[in-house]
mmCIF file of C-alpha atoms and ligand atoms in Angstrom:
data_model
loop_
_atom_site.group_PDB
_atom_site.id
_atom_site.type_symbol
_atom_site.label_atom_id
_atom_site.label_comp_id
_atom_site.label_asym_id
_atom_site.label_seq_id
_atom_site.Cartn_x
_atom_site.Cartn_y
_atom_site.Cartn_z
ATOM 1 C CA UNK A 1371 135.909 56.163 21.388
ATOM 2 C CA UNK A 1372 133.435 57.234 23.941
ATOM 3 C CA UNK A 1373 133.533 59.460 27.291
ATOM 4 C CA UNK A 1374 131.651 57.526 30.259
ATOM 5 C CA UNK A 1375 129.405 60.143 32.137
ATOM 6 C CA UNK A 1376 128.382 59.123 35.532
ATOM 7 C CA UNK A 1377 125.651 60.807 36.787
ATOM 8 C CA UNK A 1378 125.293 62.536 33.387
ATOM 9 C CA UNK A 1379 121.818 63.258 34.425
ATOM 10 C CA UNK A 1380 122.231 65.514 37.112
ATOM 11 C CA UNK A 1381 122.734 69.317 37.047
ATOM 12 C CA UNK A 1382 126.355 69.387 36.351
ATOM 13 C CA UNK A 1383 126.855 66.365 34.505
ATOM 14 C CA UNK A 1384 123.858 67.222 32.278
ATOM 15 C CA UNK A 1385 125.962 70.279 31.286
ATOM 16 C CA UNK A 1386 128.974 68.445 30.946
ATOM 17 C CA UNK A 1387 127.394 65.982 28.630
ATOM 18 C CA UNK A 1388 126.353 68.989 26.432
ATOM 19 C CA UNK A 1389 129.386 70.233 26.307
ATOM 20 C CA UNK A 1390 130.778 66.938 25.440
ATOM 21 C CA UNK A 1391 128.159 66.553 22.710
ATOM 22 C CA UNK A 1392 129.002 70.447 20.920
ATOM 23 C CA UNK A 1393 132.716 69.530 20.622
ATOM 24 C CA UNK A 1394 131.793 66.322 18.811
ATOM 25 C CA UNK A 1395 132.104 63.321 21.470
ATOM 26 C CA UNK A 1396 130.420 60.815 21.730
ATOM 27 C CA UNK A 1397 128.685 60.122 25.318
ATOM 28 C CA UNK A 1398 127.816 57.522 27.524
ATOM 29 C CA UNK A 1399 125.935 58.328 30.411
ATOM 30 C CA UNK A 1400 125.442 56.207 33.389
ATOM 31 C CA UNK A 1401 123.158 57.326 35.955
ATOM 32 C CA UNK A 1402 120.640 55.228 38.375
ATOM 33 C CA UNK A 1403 118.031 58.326 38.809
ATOM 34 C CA UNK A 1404 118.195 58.630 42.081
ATOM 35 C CA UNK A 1405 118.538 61.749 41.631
ATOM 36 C CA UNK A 1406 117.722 63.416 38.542
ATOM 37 C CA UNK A 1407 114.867 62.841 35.842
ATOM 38 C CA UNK A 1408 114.675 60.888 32.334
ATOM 39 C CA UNK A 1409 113.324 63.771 31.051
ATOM 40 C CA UNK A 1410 117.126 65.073 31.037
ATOM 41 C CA UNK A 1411 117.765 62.838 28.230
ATOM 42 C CA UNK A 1412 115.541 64.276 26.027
ATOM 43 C CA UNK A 1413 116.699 67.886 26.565
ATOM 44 C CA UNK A 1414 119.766 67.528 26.486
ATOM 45 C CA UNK A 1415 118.737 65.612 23.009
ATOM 46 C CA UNK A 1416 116.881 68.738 21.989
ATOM 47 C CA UNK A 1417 119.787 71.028 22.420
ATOM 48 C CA UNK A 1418 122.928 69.402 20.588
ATOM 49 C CA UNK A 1419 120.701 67.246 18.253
ATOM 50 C CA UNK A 1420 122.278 64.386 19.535
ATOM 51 C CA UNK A 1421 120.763 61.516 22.046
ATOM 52 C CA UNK A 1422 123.373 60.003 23.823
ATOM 53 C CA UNK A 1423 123.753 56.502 25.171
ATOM 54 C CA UNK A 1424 122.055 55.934 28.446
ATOM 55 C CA UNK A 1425 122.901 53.071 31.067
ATOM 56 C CA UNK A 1426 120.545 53.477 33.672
ATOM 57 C CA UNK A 1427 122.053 50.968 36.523
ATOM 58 C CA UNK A 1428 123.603 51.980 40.167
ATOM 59 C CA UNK A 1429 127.290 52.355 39.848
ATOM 60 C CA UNK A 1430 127.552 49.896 43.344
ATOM 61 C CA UNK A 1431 126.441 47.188 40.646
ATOM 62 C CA UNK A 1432 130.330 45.904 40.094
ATOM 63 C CA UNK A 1433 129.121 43.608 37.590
ATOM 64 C CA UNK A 1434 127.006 46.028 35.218
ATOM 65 C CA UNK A 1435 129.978 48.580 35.847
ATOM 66 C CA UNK A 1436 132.724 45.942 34.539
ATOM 67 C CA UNK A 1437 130.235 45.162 31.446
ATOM 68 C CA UNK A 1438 129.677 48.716 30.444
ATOM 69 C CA UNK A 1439 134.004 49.021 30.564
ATOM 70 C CA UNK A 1440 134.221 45.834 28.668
ATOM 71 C CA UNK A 1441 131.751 46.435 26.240
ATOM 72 C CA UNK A 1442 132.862 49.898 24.820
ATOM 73 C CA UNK A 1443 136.010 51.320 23.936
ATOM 74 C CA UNK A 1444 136.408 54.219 26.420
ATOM 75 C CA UNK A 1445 138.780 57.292 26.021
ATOM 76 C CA UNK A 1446 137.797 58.837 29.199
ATOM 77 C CA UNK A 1447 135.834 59.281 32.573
ATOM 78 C CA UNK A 1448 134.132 61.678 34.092
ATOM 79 C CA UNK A 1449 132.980 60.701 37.350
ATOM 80 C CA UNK A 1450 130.204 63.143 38.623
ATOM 81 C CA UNK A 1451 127.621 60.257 40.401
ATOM 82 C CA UNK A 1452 127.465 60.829 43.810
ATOM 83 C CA UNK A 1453 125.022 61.636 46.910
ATOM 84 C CA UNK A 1454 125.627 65.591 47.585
ATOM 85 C CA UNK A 1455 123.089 66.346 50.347
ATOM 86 C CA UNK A 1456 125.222 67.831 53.290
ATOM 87 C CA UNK A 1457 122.534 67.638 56.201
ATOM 88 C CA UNK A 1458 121.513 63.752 54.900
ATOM 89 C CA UNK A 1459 124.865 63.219 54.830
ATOM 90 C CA UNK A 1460 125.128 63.558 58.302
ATOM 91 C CA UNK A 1461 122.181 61.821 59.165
ATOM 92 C CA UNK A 1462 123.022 58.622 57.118
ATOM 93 C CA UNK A 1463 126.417 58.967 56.834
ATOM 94 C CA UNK A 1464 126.793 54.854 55.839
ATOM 95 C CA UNK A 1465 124.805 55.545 52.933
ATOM 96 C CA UNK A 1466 126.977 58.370 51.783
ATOM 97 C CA UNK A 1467 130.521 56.173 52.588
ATOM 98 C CA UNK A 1468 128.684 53.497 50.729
ATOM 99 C CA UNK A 1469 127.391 55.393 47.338
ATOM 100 C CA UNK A 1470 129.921 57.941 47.009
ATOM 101 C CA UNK A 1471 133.365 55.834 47.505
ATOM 102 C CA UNK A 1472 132.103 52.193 46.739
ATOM 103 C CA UNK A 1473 130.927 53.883 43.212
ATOM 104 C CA UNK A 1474 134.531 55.408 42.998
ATOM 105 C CA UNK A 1475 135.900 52.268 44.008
ATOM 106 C CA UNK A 1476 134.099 50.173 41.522
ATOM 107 C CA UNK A 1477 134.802 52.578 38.619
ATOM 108 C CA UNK A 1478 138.327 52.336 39.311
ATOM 109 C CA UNK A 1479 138.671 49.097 39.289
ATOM 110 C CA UNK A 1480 136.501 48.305 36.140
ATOM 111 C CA UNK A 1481 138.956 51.356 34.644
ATOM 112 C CA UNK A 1482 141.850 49.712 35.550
ATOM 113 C CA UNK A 1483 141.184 46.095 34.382
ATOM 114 C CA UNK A 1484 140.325 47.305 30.780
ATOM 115 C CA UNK A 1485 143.607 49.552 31.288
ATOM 116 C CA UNK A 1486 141.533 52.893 30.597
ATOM 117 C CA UNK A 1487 143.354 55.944 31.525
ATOM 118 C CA UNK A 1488 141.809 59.169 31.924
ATOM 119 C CA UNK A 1489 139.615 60.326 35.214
ATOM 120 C CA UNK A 1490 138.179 63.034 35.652
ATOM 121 C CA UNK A 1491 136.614 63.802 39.296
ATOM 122 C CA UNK A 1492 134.395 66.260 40.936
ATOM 123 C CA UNK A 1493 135.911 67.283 43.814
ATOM 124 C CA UNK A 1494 135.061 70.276 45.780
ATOM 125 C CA UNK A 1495 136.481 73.568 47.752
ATOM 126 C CA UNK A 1496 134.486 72.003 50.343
ATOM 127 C CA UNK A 1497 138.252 69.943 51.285
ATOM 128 C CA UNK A 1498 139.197 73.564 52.042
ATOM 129 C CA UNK A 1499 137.087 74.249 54.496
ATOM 130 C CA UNK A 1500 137.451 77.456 56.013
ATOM 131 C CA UNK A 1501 140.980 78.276 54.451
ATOM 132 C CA UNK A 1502 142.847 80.474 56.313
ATOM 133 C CA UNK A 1503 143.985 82.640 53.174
ATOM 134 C CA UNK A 1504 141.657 84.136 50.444
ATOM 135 C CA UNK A 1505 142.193 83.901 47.582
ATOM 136 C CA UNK A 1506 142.354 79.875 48.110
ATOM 137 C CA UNK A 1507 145.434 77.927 46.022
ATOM 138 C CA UNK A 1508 145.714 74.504 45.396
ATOM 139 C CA UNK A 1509 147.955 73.927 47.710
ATOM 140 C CA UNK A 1510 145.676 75.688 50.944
ATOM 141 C CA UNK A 1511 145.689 72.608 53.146
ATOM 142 C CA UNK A 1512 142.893 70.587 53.534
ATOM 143 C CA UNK A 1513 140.991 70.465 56.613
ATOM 144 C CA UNK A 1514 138.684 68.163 59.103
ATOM 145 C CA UNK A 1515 135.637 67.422 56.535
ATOM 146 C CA UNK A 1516 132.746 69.647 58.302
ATOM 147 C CA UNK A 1517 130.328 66.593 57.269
ATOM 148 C CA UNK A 1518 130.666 63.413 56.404
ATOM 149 C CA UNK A 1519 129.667 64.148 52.417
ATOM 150 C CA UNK A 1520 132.664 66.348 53.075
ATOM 151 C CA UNK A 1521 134.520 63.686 53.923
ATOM 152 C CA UNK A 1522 134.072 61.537 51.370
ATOM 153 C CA UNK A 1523 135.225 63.863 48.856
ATOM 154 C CA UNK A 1524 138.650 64.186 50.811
ATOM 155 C CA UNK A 1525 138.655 60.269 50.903
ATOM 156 C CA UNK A 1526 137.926 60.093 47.531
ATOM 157 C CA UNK A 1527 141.270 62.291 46.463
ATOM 158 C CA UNK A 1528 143.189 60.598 49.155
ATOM 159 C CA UNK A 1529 142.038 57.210 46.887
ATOM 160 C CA UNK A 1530 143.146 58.908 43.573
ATOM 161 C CA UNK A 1531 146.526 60.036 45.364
ATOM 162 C CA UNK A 1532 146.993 56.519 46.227
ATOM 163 C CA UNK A 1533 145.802 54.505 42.875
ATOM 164 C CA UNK A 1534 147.257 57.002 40.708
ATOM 165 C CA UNK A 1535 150.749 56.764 42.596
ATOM 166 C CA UNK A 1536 150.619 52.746 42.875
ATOM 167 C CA UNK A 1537 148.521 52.174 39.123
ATOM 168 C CA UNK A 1538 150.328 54.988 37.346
ATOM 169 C CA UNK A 1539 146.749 55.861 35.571
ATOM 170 C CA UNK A 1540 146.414 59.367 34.521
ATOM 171 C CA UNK A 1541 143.534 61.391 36.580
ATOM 172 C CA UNK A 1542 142.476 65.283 37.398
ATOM 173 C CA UNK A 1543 140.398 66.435 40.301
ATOM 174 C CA UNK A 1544 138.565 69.521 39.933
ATOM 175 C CA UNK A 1545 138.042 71.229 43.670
ATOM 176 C CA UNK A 1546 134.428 73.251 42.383
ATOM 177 C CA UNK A 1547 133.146 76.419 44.443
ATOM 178 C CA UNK A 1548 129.702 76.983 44.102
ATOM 179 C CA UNK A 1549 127.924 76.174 41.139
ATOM 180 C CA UNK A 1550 124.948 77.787 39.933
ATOM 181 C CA UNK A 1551 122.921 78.549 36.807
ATOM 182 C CA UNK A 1552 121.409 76.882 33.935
ATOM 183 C CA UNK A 1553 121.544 76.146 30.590
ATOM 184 C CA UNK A 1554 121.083 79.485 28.435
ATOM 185 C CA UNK A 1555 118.552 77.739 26.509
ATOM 186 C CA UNK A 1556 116.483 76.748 30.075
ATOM 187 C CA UNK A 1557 116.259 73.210 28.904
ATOM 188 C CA UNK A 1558 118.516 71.885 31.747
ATOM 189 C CA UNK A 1559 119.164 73.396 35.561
ATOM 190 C CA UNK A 1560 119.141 72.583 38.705
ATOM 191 C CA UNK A 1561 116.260 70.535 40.280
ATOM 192 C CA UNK A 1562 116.401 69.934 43.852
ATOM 193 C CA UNK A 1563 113.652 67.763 45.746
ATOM 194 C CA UNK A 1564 111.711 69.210 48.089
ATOM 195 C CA UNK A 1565 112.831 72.755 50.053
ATOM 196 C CA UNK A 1566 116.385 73.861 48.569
ATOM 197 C CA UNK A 1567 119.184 73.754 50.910
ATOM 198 C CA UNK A 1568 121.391 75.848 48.269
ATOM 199 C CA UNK A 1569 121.368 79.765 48.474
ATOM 200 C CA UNK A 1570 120.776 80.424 44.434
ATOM 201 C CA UNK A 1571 117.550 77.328 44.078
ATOM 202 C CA UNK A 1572 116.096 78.984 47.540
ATOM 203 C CA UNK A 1573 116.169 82.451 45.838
ATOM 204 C CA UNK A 1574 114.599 81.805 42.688
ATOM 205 C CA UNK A 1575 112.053 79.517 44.043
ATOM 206 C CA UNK A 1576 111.140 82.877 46.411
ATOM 207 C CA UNK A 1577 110.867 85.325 43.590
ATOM 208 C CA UNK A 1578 108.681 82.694 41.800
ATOM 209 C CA UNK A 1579 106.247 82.748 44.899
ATOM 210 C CA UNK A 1580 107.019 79.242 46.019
ATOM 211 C CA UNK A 1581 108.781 79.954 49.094
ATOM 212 C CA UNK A 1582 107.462 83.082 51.396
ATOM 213 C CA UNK A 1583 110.980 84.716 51.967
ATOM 214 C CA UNK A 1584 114.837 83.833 51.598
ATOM 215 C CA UNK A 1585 116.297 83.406 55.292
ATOM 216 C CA UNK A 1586 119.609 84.761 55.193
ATOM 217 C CA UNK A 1587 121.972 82.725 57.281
ATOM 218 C CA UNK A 1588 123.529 85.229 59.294
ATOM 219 C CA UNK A 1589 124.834 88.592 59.348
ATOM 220 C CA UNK A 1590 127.249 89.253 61.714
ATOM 221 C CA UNK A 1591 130.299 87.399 60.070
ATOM 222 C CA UNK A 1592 133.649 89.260 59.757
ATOM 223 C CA UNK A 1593 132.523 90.640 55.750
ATOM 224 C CA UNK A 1594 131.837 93.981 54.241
ATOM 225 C CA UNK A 1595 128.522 93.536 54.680
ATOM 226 C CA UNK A 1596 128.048 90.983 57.693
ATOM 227 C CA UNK A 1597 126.979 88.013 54.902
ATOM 228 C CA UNK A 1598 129.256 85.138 53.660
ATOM 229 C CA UNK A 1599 131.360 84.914 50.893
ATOM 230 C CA UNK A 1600 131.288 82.364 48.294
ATOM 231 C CA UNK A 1601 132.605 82.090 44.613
ATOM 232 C CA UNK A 1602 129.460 81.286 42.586
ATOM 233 C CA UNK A 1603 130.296 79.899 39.006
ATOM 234 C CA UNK A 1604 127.901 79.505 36.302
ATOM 235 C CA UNK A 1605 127.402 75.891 35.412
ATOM 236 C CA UNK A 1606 128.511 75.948 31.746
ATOM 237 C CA UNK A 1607 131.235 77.288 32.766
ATOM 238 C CA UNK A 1608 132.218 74.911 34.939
ATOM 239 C CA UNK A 1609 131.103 72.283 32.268
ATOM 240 C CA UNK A 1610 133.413 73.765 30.193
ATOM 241 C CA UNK A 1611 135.979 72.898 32.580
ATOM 242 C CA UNK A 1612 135.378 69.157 32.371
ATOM 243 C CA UNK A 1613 136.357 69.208 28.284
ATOM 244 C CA UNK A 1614 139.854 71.229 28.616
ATOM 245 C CA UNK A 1615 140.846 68.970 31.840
ATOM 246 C CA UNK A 1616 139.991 65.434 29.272
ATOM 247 C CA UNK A 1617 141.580 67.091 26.517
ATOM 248 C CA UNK A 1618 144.521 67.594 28.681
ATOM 249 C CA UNK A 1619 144.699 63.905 29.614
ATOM 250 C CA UNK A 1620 143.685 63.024 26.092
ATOM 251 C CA UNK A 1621 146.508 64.990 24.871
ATOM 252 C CA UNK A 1622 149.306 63.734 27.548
ATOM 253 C CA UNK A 1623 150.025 67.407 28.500
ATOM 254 C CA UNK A 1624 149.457 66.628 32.440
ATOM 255 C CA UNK A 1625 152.674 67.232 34.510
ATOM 256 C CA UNK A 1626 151.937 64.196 36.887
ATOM 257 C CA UNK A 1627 149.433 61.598 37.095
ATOM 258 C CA UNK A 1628 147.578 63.072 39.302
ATOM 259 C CA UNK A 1629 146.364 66.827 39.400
ATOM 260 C CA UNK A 1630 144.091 69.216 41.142
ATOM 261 C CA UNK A 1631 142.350 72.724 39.942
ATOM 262 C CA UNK A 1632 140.614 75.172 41.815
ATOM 263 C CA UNK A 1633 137.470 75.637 39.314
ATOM 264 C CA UNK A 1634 135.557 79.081 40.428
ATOM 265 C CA UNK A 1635 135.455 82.646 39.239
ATOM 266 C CA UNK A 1636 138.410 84.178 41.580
ATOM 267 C CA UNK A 1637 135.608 86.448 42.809
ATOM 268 C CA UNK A 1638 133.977 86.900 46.216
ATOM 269 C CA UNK A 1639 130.222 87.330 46.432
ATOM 270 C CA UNK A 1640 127.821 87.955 49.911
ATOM 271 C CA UNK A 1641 124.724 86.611 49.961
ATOM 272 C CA UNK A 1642 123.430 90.014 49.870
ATOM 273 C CA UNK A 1643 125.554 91.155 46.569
ATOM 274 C CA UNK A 1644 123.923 87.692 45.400
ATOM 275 C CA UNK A 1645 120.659 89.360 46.383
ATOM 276 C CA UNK A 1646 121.226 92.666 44.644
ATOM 277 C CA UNK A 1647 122.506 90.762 41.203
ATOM 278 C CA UNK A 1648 119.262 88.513 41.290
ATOM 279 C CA UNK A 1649 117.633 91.727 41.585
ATOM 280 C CA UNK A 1650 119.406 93.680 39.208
ATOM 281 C CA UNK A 1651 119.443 90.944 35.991
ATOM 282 C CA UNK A 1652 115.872 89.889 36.656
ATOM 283 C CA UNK A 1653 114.064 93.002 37.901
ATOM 284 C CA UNK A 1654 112.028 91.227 40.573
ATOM 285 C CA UNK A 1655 112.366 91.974 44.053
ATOM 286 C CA UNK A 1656 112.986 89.498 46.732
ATOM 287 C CA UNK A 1657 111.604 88.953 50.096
ATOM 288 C CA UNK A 1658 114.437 88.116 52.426
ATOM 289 C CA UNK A 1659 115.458 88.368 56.203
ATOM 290 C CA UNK A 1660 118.162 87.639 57.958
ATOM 291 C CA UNK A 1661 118.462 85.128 60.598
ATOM 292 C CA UNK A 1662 121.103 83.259 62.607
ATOM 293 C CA UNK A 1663 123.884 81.492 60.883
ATOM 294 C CA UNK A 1664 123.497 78.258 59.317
ATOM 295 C CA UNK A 1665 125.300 75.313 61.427
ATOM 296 C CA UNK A 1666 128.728 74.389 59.581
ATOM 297 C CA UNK A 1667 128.988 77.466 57.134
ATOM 298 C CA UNK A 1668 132.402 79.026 56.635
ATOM 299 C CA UNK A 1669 132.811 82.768 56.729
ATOM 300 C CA UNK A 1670 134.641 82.783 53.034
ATOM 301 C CA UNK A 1671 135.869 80.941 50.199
ATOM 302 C CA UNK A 1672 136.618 81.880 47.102
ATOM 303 C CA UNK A 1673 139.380 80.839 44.470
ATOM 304 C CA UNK A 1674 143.156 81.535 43.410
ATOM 305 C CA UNK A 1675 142.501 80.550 39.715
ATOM 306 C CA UNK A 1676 145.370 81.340 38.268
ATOM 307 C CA UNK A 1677 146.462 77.558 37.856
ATOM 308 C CA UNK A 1678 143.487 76.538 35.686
ATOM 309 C CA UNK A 1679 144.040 80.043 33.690
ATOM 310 C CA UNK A 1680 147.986 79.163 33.102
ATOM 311 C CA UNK A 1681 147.729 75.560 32.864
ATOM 312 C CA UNK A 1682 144.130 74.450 31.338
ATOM 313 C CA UNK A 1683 143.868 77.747 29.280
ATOM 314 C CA UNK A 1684 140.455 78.011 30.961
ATOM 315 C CA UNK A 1685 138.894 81.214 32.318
ATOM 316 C CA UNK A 1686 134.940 81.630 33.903
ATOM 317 C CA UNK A 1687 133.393 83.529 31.373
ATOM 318 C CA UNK A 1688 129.900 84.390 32.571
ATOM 319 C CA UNK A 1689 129.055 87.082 35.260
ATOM 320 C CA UNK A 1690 127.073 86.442 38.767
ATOM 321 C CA UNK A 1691 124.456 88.402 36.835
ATOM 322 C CA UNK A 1692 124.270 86.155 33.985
ATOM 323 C CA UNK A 1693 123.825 82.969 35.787
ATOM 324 C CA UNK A 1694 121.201 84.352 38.389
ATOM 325 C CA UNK A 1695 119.831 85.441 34.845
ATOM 326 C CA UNK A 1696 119.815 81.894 33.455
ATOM 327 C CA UNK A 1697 118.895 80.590 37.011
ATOM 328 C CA UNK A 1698 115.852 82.650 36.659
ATOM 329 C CA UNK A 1699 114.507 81.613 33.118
ATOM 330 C CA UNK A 1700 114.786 78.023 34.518
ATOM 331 C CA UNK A 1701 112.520 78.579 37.427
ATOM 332 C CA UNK A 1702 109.964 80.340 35.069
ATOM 333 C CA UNK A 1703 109.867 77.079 33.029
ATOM 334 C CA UNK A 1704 109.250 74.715 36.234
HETATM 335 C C1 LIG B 1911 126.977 73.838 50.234
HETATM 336 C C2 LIG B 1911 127.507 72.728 51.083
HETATM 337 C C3 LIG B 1911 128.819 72.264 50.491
HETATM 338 C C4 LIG B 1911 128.592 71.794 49.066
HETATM 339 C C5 LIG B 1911 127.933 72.905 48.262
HETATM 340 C C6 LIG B 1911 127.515 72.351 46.931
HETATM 341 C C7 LIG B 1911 126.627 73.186 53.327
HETATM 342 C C8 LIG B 1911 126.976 73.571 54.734
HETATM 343 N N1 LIG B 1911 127.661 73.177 52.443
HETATM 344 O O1 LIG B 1911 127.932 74.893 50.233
HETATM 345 O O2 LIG B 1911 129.355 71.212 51.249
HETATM 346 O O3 LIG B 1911 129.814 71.451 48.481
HETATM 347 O O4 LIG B 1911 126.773 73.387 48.928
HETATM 348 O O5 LIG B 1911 126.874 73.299 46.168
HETATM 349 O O6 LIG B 1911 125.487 72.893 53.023
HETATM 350 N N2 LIG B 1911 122.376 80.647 52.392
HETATM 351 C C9 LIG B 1911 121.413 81.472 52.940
HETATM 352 N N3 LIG B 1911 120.114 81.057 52.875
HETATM 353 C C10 LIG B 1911 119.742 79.895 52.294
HETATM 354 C C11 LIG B 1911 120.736 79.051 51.731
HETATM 355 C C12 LIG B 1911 122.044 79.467 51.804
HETATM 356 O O7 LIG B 1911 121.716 82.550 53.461
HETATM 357 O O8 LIG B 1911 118.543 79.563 52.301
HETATM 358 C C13 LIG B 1911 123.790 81.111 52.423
HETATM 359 C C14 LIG B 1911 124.713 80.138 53.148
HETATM 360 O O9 LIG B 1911 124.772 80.434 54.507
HETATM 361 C C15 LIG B 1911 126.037 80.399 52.418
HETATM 362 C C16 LIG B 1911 125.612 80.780 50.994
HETATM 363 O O10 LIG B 1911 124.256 81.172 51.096
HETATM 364 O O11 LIG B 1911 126.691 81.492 52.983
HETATM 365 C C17 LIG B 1911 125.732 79.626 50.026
HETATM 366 O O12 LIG B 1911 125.050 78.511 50.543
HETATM 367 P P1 LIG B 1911 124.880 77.146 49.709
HETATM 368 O O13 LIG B 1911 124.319 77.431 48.378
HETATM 369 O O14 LIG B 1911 124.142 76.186 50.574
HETATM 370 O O15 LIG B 1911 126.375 76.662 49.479
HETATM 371 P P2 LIG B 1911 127.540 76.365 50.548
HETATM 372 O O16 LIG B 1911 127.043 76.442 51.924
HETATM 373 O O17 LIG B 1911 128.695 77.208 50.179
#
């Protein structure tokens, strides 16, 4: 029995799939490259020992999707693939409708016909958007998408609330907060194209002298320290999250066929306290100034994560430290 991986080549998935490997699945990973490199494979080869199988086709290719389901005996899902680029999003918003639901759609479908069960998703606190509590629950409603990649993560729950409830399949959605990090070993991270749009790639890519200085989207928001808040969770950590919610599935131990976790740290960092830790765990000091705020930013969000402590038996582990840490050793090796 295998676990399909879509988009197992990009930064989370390629953790995921890691994780997957160490507690002795067996992979399948499905990814078109459009945004990630081959080179993945191998590392992720050189860290468990294990190469995992690799379909490299475009999940909007209904006919290579339904083979893949046909052709294997799947135990699970977990559906990462998808175009994440907020200010593209807006820009082309067709091409993000297109990619990010019509890949859902498809999957589901192919899923369904073979009568697999288990679906994992990658949702994000971005269906939040600027909650008006802190910490944020599950059930914090969900607002007007801020973008249309927003959106089509809010869609794309809205279509598991409705397949789920009609198909009686068995699914989780994990809402992440902001991911960052890389592998301990700094054979996998993050690797965005071009100039970063994310605060933690835009940092290290400073310190390493690729970037002149970190602009620092505002400081007059209503925080300790003027800066917003986010809840930034190291990447294996939030791989780690992926295995307990299958398990669960795997296991029938869900209370209803559809569920939701928040999946962050429970703890509230400024871009400036991000500053300080970079500056702290790596001992290199950072050029940075602030400017004005960054269209579409919320003031704060972090998570209520008691649900996914009670009910997965999963906890974030690693500090803000240690992932600007492990952040850091990446960049070195770029
Ligand atoms: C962004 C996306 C969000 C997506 C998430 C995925 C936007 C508006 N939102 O969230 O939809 O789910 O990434 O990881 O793009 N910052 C700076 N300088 C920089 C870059 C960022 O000060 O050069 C600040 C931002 O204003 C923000 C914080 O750092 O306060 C984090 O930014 P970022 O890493 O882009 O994440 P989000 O905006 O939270």
């Amino acid at each position: 029995m295998k676990i399909v991986v879509t988009g197992g080549l990009g930064f989370i998935g390629s953790h995921t799939v890691v994780e997957l490997q160490n507690e002795g699945f067996k992979v399948i990973i499905v990814d078109n490259l459009s945004n990630s490199k081959i080179e993945v494979l191998n590392q992720i080869t050189s860290i468990t020992g294990i190469k995992p199988q690799f379909e490299q086709f475009d999940l909007l290719d209904k006919e290579r999707v339904n083979t893949l389901f046909n052709n294997n005996k799947i135990a699970g899902i977990i559906h990462f693939a998808a175009s994440k680029a907020v200010g593209e999003s807006v820009e082309k918003p067709l091409l993000y409708y297109q990619n990010n639901l019509g890949s859902l759609l498809n999957v589901l479908d192919a899923m369904l016909a073979t009568k697999q069960d288990h679906l994992i998703f990658s949702s994000s606190c971005t269906v939040y958007g600027q909650a008006d509590q802190m910490p944020i629950t599950e059930n914090a409603p969900r607002k007007d998408a801020e973008s249309p990649y927003g959106n089509t993560k809010k869609i794309a729950e809205d279509i598991l609330l409705d397949t789920t409830n009609a198909y009686k399949y068995n699914a989780i959605a994990l809402r992440y907060f902001n991911p960052i990090g890389a592998h301990p070993s700094a054979k996998i991270g993050e690797l965005p194209i071009g100039i970063p749009q994310n605060l933690i790639p835009y940092v290290t890519q400073t310190a390493a002298g690729i970037r002149k200085e970190l602009a620092v989207f505002g400081a007059d928001y209503p925080t300790p320290d003027g800066t917003a808040i986010r809840d930034y969770i190291h990447v294996v950590d939030l791989a780690k999250a992926h295995i307990v919610a299958l398990k669960r599935l795997i296991e029938k131990k869900n209370k209803t066929n559809l569920e939701f976790f928040n999946i962050g740290t429970g703890k509230g960092s400024s871009v400036l306290d991000v500053i300080k830790a970079f500056e702290n765990s790596t001992k290199k000091k950072l050029n940075y100034k602030i400017v004005a705020r960054r269209e579409g930013d919320i003031t704060e969000a972090y998570a209520d994560t008691t649900l996914a402590n009670t009910e997965l038996g999963w906890k974030a582990e690693k500090s803000l430290e240690n992932a600007l840490y492990d952040a850091w050793q990446w960049q070195l090796k770029q």
